[in-house]
């Protein structure tokens, strides 16, 4: 039985503008004593207040989700997905790094005006209440036996990538490409010595274009490496071309569906994790799997958001 997901009541304990694009909000509250953290790219739902109405109608029982879905539009609090950048269980504090992208969505609007003391709700896993309950926490990074990694993402994936980097084994090697709006948006992060981290400033270029170029260049170099992009594991699940690349790749219509193609951990020596704007992730998926022949079972592809579309 998986751990229960529930609504946690928290308050804003700090708001720090990290860079022009990133705002770190620290949430705190005794309720977080029951929050179950799995680290890495763990995602939670942020529940936004309705102006003038707050959280008055937000259900919090065991079937909070069903009850929330049944609410009329004007009293149903918006939910948005964010990454736990860090969690300090003893202090009952949790950090989220929000991308400030203007007032187009409830989350970015909220973060632009939030202040210490403001109420918020998050939805996440509760600490297991019995040994029968397995801890679970909605983290996707699953490198299995891989010692070589590729991480790529835009600014919305930067919090997840930074949390992953800080948790990697020191012997891990690989490449990381993080596209951010401007040069001023690079964040300090620690990574194993063998992992090269490149912050790529968009500086007005099309969203995702510069990161795509870097990943394409990485793929060209990787194909030329002795290990190739396959990095087959002990079981010899090698991939040398698209024909071997696991199940046939079906393109996802990112305007209709969520692009979320995440494999379980495997014994391959190379593992890639790619997240960000869905059209960009889709292009990289096509290139890496169909074009270069990377086994889909070695890559997690996640469309974190879609240009022009609200999360729900
Ligand atoms: C697993 C997961 C983890 C995530 N972690 C983070 C995180 O840690 N930090 C973070 O900032 N985001 C994160 N995101 C992305 C975040 O959920 C979306 O950006 C979300 O759409 C923001 O909600 P909103 O209310 O601001 O905008 P919405 O109401 O969802 O969208 C309104 C408009 O804004 C546009 N928009 C949404 N996001 C952006 C953006 N970043 N830049 C420009 N335009 C945008 C939409 O295309 C739409 O046109 C994560 C998403 C997933 C799935």
mmCIF file of C-alpha atoms and ligand atoms in Angstrom:
data_model
loop_
_atom_site.group_PDB
_atom_site.id
_atom_site.type_symbol
_atom_site.label_atom_id
_atom_site.label_comp_id
_atom_site.label_asym_id
_atom_site.label_seq_id
_atom_site.Cartn_x
_atom_site.Cartn_y
_atom_site.Cartn_z
ATOM 1 C CA UNK A 1 0.000 0.000 0.000
ATOM 2 C CA UNK A 2 1.459 3.380 -1.028
ATOM 3 C CA UNK A 3 1.700 6.304 1.387
ATOM 4 C CA UNK A 4 -1.331 8.553 1.672
ATOM 5 C CA UNK A 5 -1.371 11.905 -0.108
ATOM 6 C CA UNK A 6 -2.929 14.705 1.843
ATOM 7 C CA UNK A 7 -3.276 18.458 2.119
ATOM 8 C CA UNK A 8 -0.704 20.217 4.347
ATOM 9 C CA UNK A 9 -1.383 23.640 5.877
ATOM 10 C CA UNK A 10 1.664 25.893 5.729
ATOM 11 C CA UNK A 11 2.639 29.540 5.904
ATOM 12 C CA UNK A 12 5.242 31.528 4.028
ATOM 13 C CA UNK A 13 8.317 31.806 6.255
ATOM 14 C CA UNK A 14 10.623 33.570 3.777
ATOM 15 C CA UNK A 15 10.615 34.932 0.237
ATOM 16 C CA UNK A 16 13.992 35.410 -1.422
ATOM 17 C CA UNK A 17 14.553 36.675 -4.921
ATOM 18 C CA UNK A 18 17.417 34.395 -6.029
ATOM 19 C CA UNK A 19 17.799 35.839 -9.524
ATOM 20 C CA UNK A 20 15.532 37.839 -11.846
ATOM 21 C CA UNK A 21 13.710 34.601 -12.801
ATOM 22 C CA UNK A 22 13.762 32.558 -9.574
ATOM 23 C CA UNK A 23 11.982 33.270 -6.310
ATOM 24 C CA UNK A 24 12.611 30.904 -3.402
ATOM 25 C CA UNK A 25 9.642 30.577 -1.078
ATOM 26 C CA UNK A 26 10.217 28.825 2.239
ATOM 27 C CA UNK A 27 7.083 27.258 3.663
ATOM 28 C CA UNK A 28 6.809 26.206 7.277
ATOM 29 C CA UNK A 29 4.276 24.760 9.668
ATOM 30 C CA UNK A 30 3.902 22.012 12.250
ATOM 31 C CA UNK A 31 1.907 20.053 9.684
ATOM 32 C CA UNK A 32 5.172 19.466 7.774
ATOM 33 C CA UNK A 33 6.205 17.171 10.625
ATOM 34 C CA UNK A 34 4.017 14.629 8.802
ATOM 35 C CA UNK A 35 5.419 15.339 5.295
ATOM 36 C CA UNK A 36 7.335 12.466 3.689
ATOM 37 C CA UNK A 37 10.334 13.601 1.662
ATOM 38 C CA UNK A 38 12.058 11.412 -0.914
ATOM 39 C CA UNK A 39 14.381 14.129 -2.282
ATOM 40 C CA UNK A 40 15.590 14.176 -5.910
ATOM 41 C CA UNK A 41 12.934 15.552 -8.272
ATOM 42 C CA UNK A 42 10.053 15.015 -5.849
ATOM 43 C CA UNK A 43 6.980 16.882 -7.013
ATOM 44 C CA UNK A 44 4.127 18.240 -4.957
ATOM 45 C CA UNK A 45 1.004 20.194 -5.734
ATOM 46 C CA UNK A 46 0.801 23.796 -4.625
ATOM 47 C CA UNK A 47 -2.770 24.833 -3.871
ATOM 48 C CA UNK A 48 -3.292 28.519 -4.618
ATOM 49 C CA UNK A 49 -5.677 30.730 -2.653
ATOM 50 C CA UNK A 50 -8.695 32.142 -4.456
ATOM 51 C CA UNK A 51 -8.604 35.942 -4.117
ATOM 52 C CA UNK A 52 -11.108 37.041 -1.479
ATOM 53 C CA UNK A 53 -11.965 33.433 -0.687
ATOM 54 C CA UNK A 54 -8.674 31.860 0.396
ATOM 55 C CA UNK A 55 -9.019 28.154 1.099
ATOM 56 C CA UNK A 56 -12.552 28.267 2.514
ATOM 57 C CA UNK A 57 -13.917 25.400 0.418
ATOM 58 C CA UNK A 58 -10.759 23.306 0.072
ATOM 59 C CA UNK A 59 -11.567 19.792 1.295
ATOM 60 C CA UNK A 60 -8.948 18.030 3.426
ATOM 61 C CA UNK A 61 -10.357 14.603 4.220
ATOM 62 C CA UNK A 62 -9.197 11.259 2.836
ATOM 63 C CA UNK A 63 -11.095 11.890 -0.427
ATOM 64 C CA UNK A 64 -10.042 15.544 -0.677
ATOM 65 C CA UNK A 65 -9.280 15.128 -4.400
ATOM 66 C CA UNK A 66 -12.703 13.797 -5.365
ATOM 67 C CA UNK A 67 -14.367 16.491 -3.284
ATOM 68 C CA UNK A 68 -12.077 19.172 -4.783
ATOM 69 C CA UNK A 69 -12.924 18.048 -8.347
ATOM 70 C CA UNK A 70 -16.627 18.275 -7.588
ATOM 71 C CA UNK A 71 -16.390 21.942 -6.527
ATOM 72 C CA UNK A 72 -17.710 24.646 -8.845
ATOM 73 C CA UNK A 73 -15.023 26.503 -10.834
ATOM 74 C CA UNK A 74 -15.213 29.696 -8.785
ATOM 75 C CA UNK A 75 -14.523 27.993 -5.446
ATOM 76 C CA UNK A 76 -12.111 25.264 -6.626
ATOM 77 C CA UNK A 77 -8.579 26.340 -5.675
ATOM 78 C CA UNK A 78 -6.081 26.030 -8.550
ATOM 79 C CA UNK A 79 -3.460 23.277 -8.169
ATOM 80 C CA UNK A 80 -0.031 23.575 -9.782
ATOM 81 C CA UNK A 81 2.913 21.172 -9.782
ATOM 82 C CA UNK A 82 6.241 22.199 -8.215
ATOM 83 C CA UNK A 83 9.450 20.521 -7.077
ATOM 84 C CA UNK A 84 10.561 20.259 -3.470
ATOM 85 C CA UNK A 85 13.879 22.096 -3.777
ATOM 86 C CA UNK A 86 14.776 21.145 -0.225
ATOM 87 C CA UNK A 87 13.094 19.912 2.911
ATOM 88 C CA UNK A 88 14.333 20.396 6.480
ATOM 89 C CA UNK A 89 12.286 17.970 8.571
ATOM 90 C CA UNK A 90 13.562 19.140 11.947
ATOM 91 C CA UNK A 91 12.678 22.762 11.219
ATOM 92 C CA UNK A 92 9.421 21.775 9.460
ATOM 93 C CA UNK A 93 10.533 23.851 6.454
ATOM 94 C CA UNK A 94 10.242 23.229 2.735
ATOM 95 C CA UNK A 95 11.683 25.354 -0.095
ATOM 96 C CA UNK A 96 10.170 25.796 -3.541
ATOM 97 C CA UNK A 97 11.991 27.700 -6.299
ATOM 98 C CA UNK A 98 9.300 29.370 -8.388
ATOM 99 C CA UNK A 99 9.938 30.720 -11.872
ATOM 100 C CA UNK A 100 8.425 34.201 -11.957
ATOM 101 C CA UNK A 101 6.810 34.337 -15.384
ATOM 102 C CA UNK A 102 4.448 37.252 -14.976
ATOM 103 C CA UNK A 103 0.790 37.365 -14.061
ATOM 104 C CA UNK A 104 -0.459 34.868 -16.636
ATOM 105 C CA UNK A 105 -1.078 32.037 -14.151
ATOM 106 C CA UNK A 106 -2.298 31.755 -10.554
ATOM 107 C CA UNK A 107 1.005 30.367 -9.273
ATOM 108 C CA UNK A 108 3.252 32.983 -10.845
ATOM 109 C CA UNK A 109 0.746 35.687 -9.840
ATOM 110 C CA UNK A 110 0.760 34.441 -6.245
ATOM 111 C CA UNK A 111 4.533 34.300 -6.007
ATOM 112 C CA UNK A 112 4.856 37.859 -7.297
ATOM 113 C CA UNK A 113 2.965 39.205 -4.292
ATOM 114 C CA UNK A 114 3.344 36.608 -1.533
ATOM 115 C CA UNK A 115 4.713 37.735 1.819
ATOM 116 C CA UNK A 116 5.890 36.221 5.060
ATOM 117 C CA UNK A 117 2.908 34.950 7.041
ATOM 118 C CA UNK A 118 0.693 34.232 4.009
ATOM 119 C CA UNK A 119 -1.230 30.968 4.139
ATOM 120 C CA UNK A 120 -0.695 28.271 1.535
ATOM 121 C CA UNK A 121 -1.594 24.617 1.096
ATOM 122 C CA UNK A 122 0.462 21.891 -0.520
ATOM 123 C CA UNK A 123 -0.451 18.324 -1.396
ATOM 124 C CA UNK A 124 2.131 15.609 -0.861
ATOM 125 C CA UNK A 125 2.763 12.239 0.722
ATOM 126 C CA UNK A 126 2.325 11.739 4.431
ATOM 127 C CA UNK A 127 4.817 9.856 6.568
ATOM 128 C CA UNK A 128 3.707 6.198 6.474
ATOM 129 C CA UNK A 129 1.401 5.491 9.394
ATOM 130 C CA UNK A 130 2.108 1.750 9.490
ATOM 131 C CA UNK A 131 4.800 -0.658 8.250
ATOM 132 C CA UNK A 132 2.322 -1.824 5.589
ATOM 133 C CA UNK A 133 2.434 1.617 3.966
ATOM 134 C CA UNK A 134 5.315 2.080 1.543
ATOM 135 C CA UNK A 135 6.977 5.485 1.380
ATOM 136 C CA UNK A 136 6.290 7.035 -1.996
ATOM 137 C CA UNK A 137 6.882 10.513 -3.162
ATOM 138 C CA UNK A 138 6.499 11.113 -6.871
ATOM 139 C CA UNK A 139 10.180 11.374 -7.771
ATOM 140 C CA UNK A 140 11.030 10.156 -11.269
ATOM 141 C CA UNK A 141 14.851 10.223 -11.355
ATOM 142 C CA UNK A 142 15.741 6.507 -11.444
ATOM 143 C CA UNK A 143 19.260 5.964 -12.813
ATOM 144 C CA UNK A 144 19.398 2.293 -11.803
ATOM 145 C CA UNK A 145 22.913 0.997 -12.428
ATOM 146 C CA UNK A 146 23.926 4.005 -14.532
ATOM 147 C CA UNK A 147 27.079 5.867 -13.592
ATOM 148 C CA UNK A 148 26.874 8.206 -16.566
ATOM 149 C CA UNK A 149 24.080 10.744 -16.796
ATOM 150 C CA UNK A 150 22.601 13.400 -19.019
ATOM 151 C CA UNK A 151 20.280 15.936 -17.386
ATOM 152 C CA UNK A 152 18.648 18.632 -19.475
ATOM 153 C CA UNK A 153 15.901 21.080 -18.725
ATOM 154 C CA UNK A 154 14.657 24.638 -18.816
ATOM 155 C CA UNK A 155 14.245 26.948 -15.808
ATOM 156 C CA UNK A 156 11.175 25.060 -14.524
ATOM 157 C CA UNK A 157 13.337 21.931 -14.302
ATOM 158 C CA UNK A 158 16.287 23.730 -12.690
ATOM 159 C CA UNK A 159 15.060 23.117 -9.102
ATOM 160 C CA UNK A 160 14.722 19.387 -9.813
ATOM 161 C CA UNK A 161 18.088 19.204 -11.584
ATOM 162 C CA UNK A 162 19.833 21.032 -8.721
ATOM 163 C CA UNK A 163 18.260 18.701 -6.128
ATOM 164 C CA UNK A 164 19.282 15.660 -8.189
ATOM 165 C CA UNK A 165 22.853 16.945 -8.631
ATOM 166 C CA UNK A 166 23.260 17.442 -4.901
ATOM 167 C CA UNK A 167 22.178 13.842 -4.272
ATOM 168 C CA UNK A 168 24.353 12.096 -6.878
ATOM 169 C CA UNK A 169 27.031 9.627 -5.934
ATOM 170 C CA UNK A 170 30.444 11.352 -6.100
ATOM 171 C CA UNK A 171 31.622 8.888 -8.745
ATOM 172 C CA UNK A 172 28.885 9.876 -11.209
ATOM 173 C CA UNK A 173 30.040 11.363 -14.509
ATOM 174 C CA UNK A 174 28.098 13.128 -17.208
ATOM 175 C CA UNK A 175 26.658 16.320 -18.615
ATOM 176 C CA UNK A 176 23.985 18.744 -17.499
ATOM 177 C CA UNK A 177 22.366 21.465 -19.603
ATOM 178 C CA UNK A 178 20.055 23.954 -17.908
ATOM 179 C CA UNK A 179 18.497 26.696 -20.017
ATOM 180 C CA UNK A 180 17.566 29.864 -18.111
ATOM 181 C CA UNK A 181 16.173 33.185 -19.305
ATOM 182 C CA UNK A 182 19.319 35.296 -18.828
ATOM 183 C CA UNK A 183 22.959 35.157 -17.716
ATOM 184 C CA UNK A 184 21.839 36.502 -14.342
ATOM 185 C CA UNK A 185 19.711 33.403 -13.710
ATOM 186 C CA UNK A 186 22.536 30.909 -13.164
ATOM 187 C CA UNK A 187 22.229 29.366 -9.714
ATOM 188 C CA UNK A 188 24.994 28.011 -7.511
ATOM 189 C CA UNK A 189 24.865 24.225 -7.299
ATOM 190 C CA UNK A 190 27.230 21.492 -6.179
ATOM 191 C CA UNK A 191 27.824 18.479 -8.396
ATOM 192 C CA UNK A 192 30.253 15.552 -8.537
ATOM 193 C CA UNK A 193 33.616 16.502 -10.086
ATOM 194 C CA UNK A 194 32.946 14.314 -13.129
ATOM 195 C CA UNK A 195 29.670 16.014 -13.986
ATOM 196 C CA UNK A 196 29.927 19.092 -16.210
ATOM 197 C CA UNK A 197 27.135 21.566 -15.507
ATOM 198 C CA UNK A 198 26.365 24.125 -18.232
ATOM 199 C CA UNK A 199 23.932 26.965 -17.525
ATOM 200 C CA UNK A 200 22.732 28.173 -20.913
ATOM 201 C CA UNK A 201 21.296 31.680 -21.029
ATOM 202 C CA UNK A 202 18.478 32.112 -23.526
ATOM 203 C CA UNK A 203 19.003 35.861 -23.714
ATOM 204 C CA UNK A 204 16.036 36.334 -26.036
ATOM 205 C CA UNK A 205 16.451 33.211 -28.182
ATOM 206 C CA UNK A 206 13.447 30.930 -28.754
ATOM 207 C CA UNK A 207 12.571 28.944 -25.633
ATOM 208 C CA UNK A 208 14.403 25.616 -25.673
ATOM 209 C CA UNK A 209 16.391 26.263 -28.860
ATOM 210 C CA UNK A 210 19.759 26.695 -27.193
ATOM 211 C CA UNK A 211 19.287 23.726 -24.866
ATOM 212 C CA UNK A 212 18.235 21.617 -27.862
ATOM 213 C CA UNK A 213 21.432 22.575 -29.694
ATOM 214 C CA UNK A 214 23.532 21.554 -26.697
ATOM 215 C CA UNK A 215 21.760 18.202 -26.311
ATOM 216 C CA UNK A 216 22.108 17.510 -30.044
ATOM 217 C CA UNK A 217 25.833 18.255 -29.811
ATOM 218 C CA UNK A 218 26.098 16.005 -26.746
ATOM 219 C CA UNK A 219 24.362 13.219 -28.667
ATOM 220 C CA UNK A 220 26.713 13.588 -31.642
ATOM 221 C CA UNK A 221 29.709 13.345 -29.337
ATOM 222 C CA UNK A 222 28.201 10.447 -27.381
ATOM 223 C CA UNK A 223 27.641 8.449 -30.564
ATOM 224 C CA UNK A 224 31.331 8.792 -31.280
ATOM 225 C CA UNK A 225 32.351 7.674 -27.789
ATOM 226 C CA UNK A 226 33.598 4.148 -27.227
ATOM 227 C CA UNK A 227 30.513 3.363 -25.161
ATOM 228 C CA UNK A 228 28.177 5.073 -27.604
ATOM 229 C CA UNK A 229 24.829 6.249 -26.325
ATOM 230 C CA UNK A 230 23.828 2.728 -25.477
ATOM 231 C CA UNK A 231 26.010 2.163 -22.416
ATOM 232 C CA UNK A 232 24.523 -1.315 -22.259
ATOM 233 C CA UNK A 233 24.313 -2.954 -18.896
ATOM 234 C CA UNK A 234 25.434 -6.382 -17.793
ATOM 235 C CA UNK A 235 22.391 -7.927 -19.384
ATOM 236 C CA UNK A 236 23.595 -6.574 -22.714
ATOM 237 C CA UNK A 237 20.537 -4.464 -23.446
ATOM 238 C CA UNK A 238 22.575 -2.550 -26.003
ATOM 239 C CA UNK A 239 21.170 0.007 -28.340
ATOM 240 C CA UNK A 240 23.072 0.724 -31.455
ATOM 241 C CA UNK A 241 20.368 2.151 -33.628
ATOM 242 C CA UNK A 242 16.763 3.237 -33.716
ATOM 243 C CA UNK A 243 15.677 -0.250 -34.725
ATOM 244 C CA UNK A 244 16.817 -1.502 -31.333
ATOM 245 C CA UNK A 245 15.409 1.351 -29.392
ATOM 246 C CA UNK A 246 12.742 -0.435 -27.392
ATOM 247 C CA UNK A 247 9.061 -0.035 -28.209
ATOM 248 C CA UNK A 248 8.174 1.966 -31.305
ATOM 249 C CA UNK A 249 8.089 5.659 -30.505
ATOM 250 C CA UNK A 250 4.662 7.222 -30.777
ATOM 251 C CA UNK A 251 4.727 11.002 -30.967
ATOM 252 C CA UNK A 252 2.637 12.734 -28.329
ATOM 253 C CA UNK A 253 0.376 15.619 -29.333
ATOM 254 C CA UNK A 254 1.581 17.994 -26.635
ATOM 255 C CA UNK A 255 -1.439 20.252 -27.126
ATOM 256 C CA UNK A 256 -3.794 17.435 -26.190
ATOM 257 C CA UNK A 257 -1.832 15.160 -23.887
ATOM 258 C CA UNK A 258 0.806 15.354 -21.215
ATOM 259 C CA UNK A 259 4.207 14.146 -22.438
ATOM 260 C CA UNK A 260 5.382 11.890 -19.610
ATOM 261 C CA UNK A 261 7.511 8.950 -20.725
ATOM 262 C CA UNK A 262 9.381 7.670 -17.700
ATOM 263 C CA UNK A 263 11.067 4.257 -17.571
ATOM 264 C CA UNK A 264 11.710 2.187 -14.471
ATOM 265 C CA UNK A 265 15.323 1.842 -13.290
ATOM 266 C CA UNK A 266 17.406 -0.403 -15.536
ATOM 267 C CA UNK A 267 20.884 -1.895 -15.661
ATOM 268 C CA UNK A 268 22.096 0.376 -18.492
ATOM 269 C CA UNK A 269 25.203 2.441 -17.750
ATOM 270 C CA UNK A 270 23.837 5.691 -19.210
ATOM 271 C CA UNK A 271 20.686 7.354 -17.913
ATOM 272 C CA UNK A 272 19.137 10.562 -19.213
ATOM 273 C CA UNK A 273 16.474 12.803 -17.634
ATOM 274 C CA UNK A 274 14.921 15.572 -19.716
ATOM 275 C CA UNK A 275 12.208 17.981 -18.574
ATOM 276 C CA UNK A 276 10.778 21.364 -19.457
ATOM 277 C CA UNK A 277 8.471 22.944 -22.028
ATOM 278 C CA UNK A 278 6.612 20.078 -23.695
ATOM 279 C CA UNK A 279 7.302 20.908 -27.362
ATOM 280 C CA UNK A 280 11.029 21.122 -26.657
ATOM 281 C CA UNK A 281 11.022 17.839 -24.721
ATOM 282 C CA UNK A 282 9.070 16.229 -27.571
ATOM 283 C CA UNK A 283 11.676 17.347 -30.101
ATOM 284 C CA UNK A 284 14.504 16.005 -27.945
ATOM 285 C CA UNK A 285 12.652 12.721 -27.479
ATOM 286 C CA UNK A 286 12.283 12.324 -31.222
ATOM 287 C CA UNK A 287 15.925 13.202 -31.845
ATOM 288 C CA UNK A 288 17.443 11.050 -29.128
ATOM 289 C CA UNK A 289 15.254 7.976 -29.613
ATOM 290 C CA UNK A 290 14.481 8.008 -33.321
ATOM 291 C CA UNK A 291 17.439 9.973 -34.610
ATOM 292 C CA UNK A 292 20.299 8.822 -32.434
ATOM 293 C CA UNK A 293 18.996 5.473 -31.242
ATOM 294 C CA UNK A 294 19.020 6.009 -27.502
ATOM 295 C CA UNK A 295 16.932 3.355 -25.797
ATOM 296 C CA UNK A 296 13.713 4.854 -24.443
ATOM 297 C CA UNK A 297 14.232 2.693 -21.383
ATOM 298 C CA UNK A 298 17.280 4.812 -20.514
ATOM 299 C CA UNK A 299 15.564 8.212 -20.671
ATOM 300 C CA UNK A 300 12.879 9.970 -18.659
ATOM 301 C CA UNK A 301 11.077 12.551 -20.830
ATOM 302 C CA UNK A 302 8.770 14.939 -18.969
ATOM 303 C CA UNK A 303 6.785 17.835 -20.381
ATOM 304 C CA UNK A 304 6.618 20.094 -17.315
ATOM 305 C CA UNK A 305 4.460 22.778 -18.951
ATOM 306 C CA UNK A 306 3.164 23.830 -22.363
ATOM 307 C CA UNK A 307 3.433 27.249 -23.954
ATOM 308 C CA UNK A 308 0.026 28.925 -24.105
ATOM 309 C CA UNK A 309 -1.732 26.388 -21.874
ATOM 310 C CA UNK A 310 -2.547 26.557 -18.179
ATOM 311 C CA UNK A 311 -1.636 23.449 -16.188
ATOM 312 C CA UNK A 312 -5.298 22.538 -15.672
HETATM 313 C C1 LIG B 1 6.866 17.613 -12.067
HETATM 314 C C2 LIG B 1 6.889 19.114 -12.256
HETATM 315 C C3 LIG B 1 7.725 19.885 -11.479
HETATM 316 C C4 LIG B 1 7.760 21.280 -11.653
HETATM 317 N N1 LIG B 1 8.587 22.011 -10.861
HETATM 318 C C5 LIG B 1 8.619 23.362 -11.007
HETATM 319 C C6 LIG B 1 9.435 24.168 -10.140
HETATM 320 O O1 LIG B 1 10.084 23.678 -9.206
HETATM 321 N N2 LIG B 1 9.459 25.519 -10.372
HETATM 322 C C7 LIG B 1 8.703 26.100 -11.372
HETATM 323 O O2 LIG B 1 8.747 27.321 -11.527
HETATM 324 N N3 LIG B 1 7.919 25.352 -12.175
HETATM 325 C C8 LIG B 1 7.835 24.015 -12.001
HETATM 326 N N4 LIG B 1 7.016 23.271 -12.803
HETATM 327 C C9 LIG B 1 6.283 23.950 -13.875
HETATM 328 C C10 LIG B 1 4.999 24.617 -13.371
HETATM 329 O O3 LIG B 1 4.116 23.616 -12.881
HETATM 330 C C11 LIG B 1 4.332 25.335 -14.557
HETATM 331 O O4 LIG B 1 5.174 26.349 -15.035
HETATM 332 C C12 LIG B 1 2.960 25.880 -14.216
HETATM 333 O O5 LIG B 1 2.257 26.030 -15.428
HETATM 334 C C13 LIG B 1 2.989 27.215 -13.496
HETATM 335 O O6 LIG B 1 1.663 27.555 -13.133
HETATM 336 P P1 LIG B 1 1.067 29.016 -13.307
HETATM 337 O O7 LIG B 1 -0.171 29.050 -12.506
HETATM 338 O O8 LIG B 1 2.132 30.028 -13.044
HETATM 339 O O9 LIG B 1 0.722 29.100 -14.860
HETATM 340 P P2 LIG B 1 -0.491 28.362 -15.642
HETATM 341 O O10 LIG B 1 -1.806 28.864 -15.173
HETATM 342 O O11 LIG B 1 -0.280 26.876 -15.586
HETATM 343 O O12 LIG B 1 -0.221 28.862 -17.121
HETATM 344 C C14 LIG B 1 -0.589 30.187 -17.516
HETATM 345 C C15 LIG B 1 0.227 30.583 -18.753
HETATM 346 O O13 LIG B 1 1.583 30.701 -18.367
HETATM 347 C C16 LIG B 1 2.407 29.921 -19.220
HETATM 348 N N5 LIG B 1 3.526 29.406 -18.420
HETATM 349 C C17 LIG B 1 3.495 28.435 -17.460
HETATM 350 N N6 LIG B 1 4.722 28.270 -16.942
HETATM 351 C C18 LIG B 1 5.544 29.128 -17.577
HETATM 352 C C19 LIG B 1 6.927 29.431 -17.485
HETATM 353 N N7 LIG B 1 7.736 28.822 -16.596
HETATM 354 N N8 LIG B 1 7.441 30.390 -18.301
HETATM 355 C C20 LIG B 1 6.648 31.042 -19.185
HETATM 356 N N9 LIG B 1 5.316 30.799 -19.331
HETATM 357 C C21 LIG B 1 4.783 29.856 -18.524
HETATM 358 C C22 LIG B 1 1.496 28.815 -19.754
HETATM 359 O O14 LIG B 1 1.961 28.325 -20.981
HETATM 360 C C23 LIG B 1 0.169 29.535 -19.856
HETATM 361 O O15 LIG B 1 0.093 30.235 -21.086
HETATM 362 C C24 LIG B 1 6.937 21.893 -12.629
HETATM 363 C C25 LIG B 1 6.074 21.104 -13.397
HETATM 364 C C26 LIG B 1 6.049 19.727 -13.210
HETATM 365 C C27 LIG B 1 5.096 18.909 -14.020
#
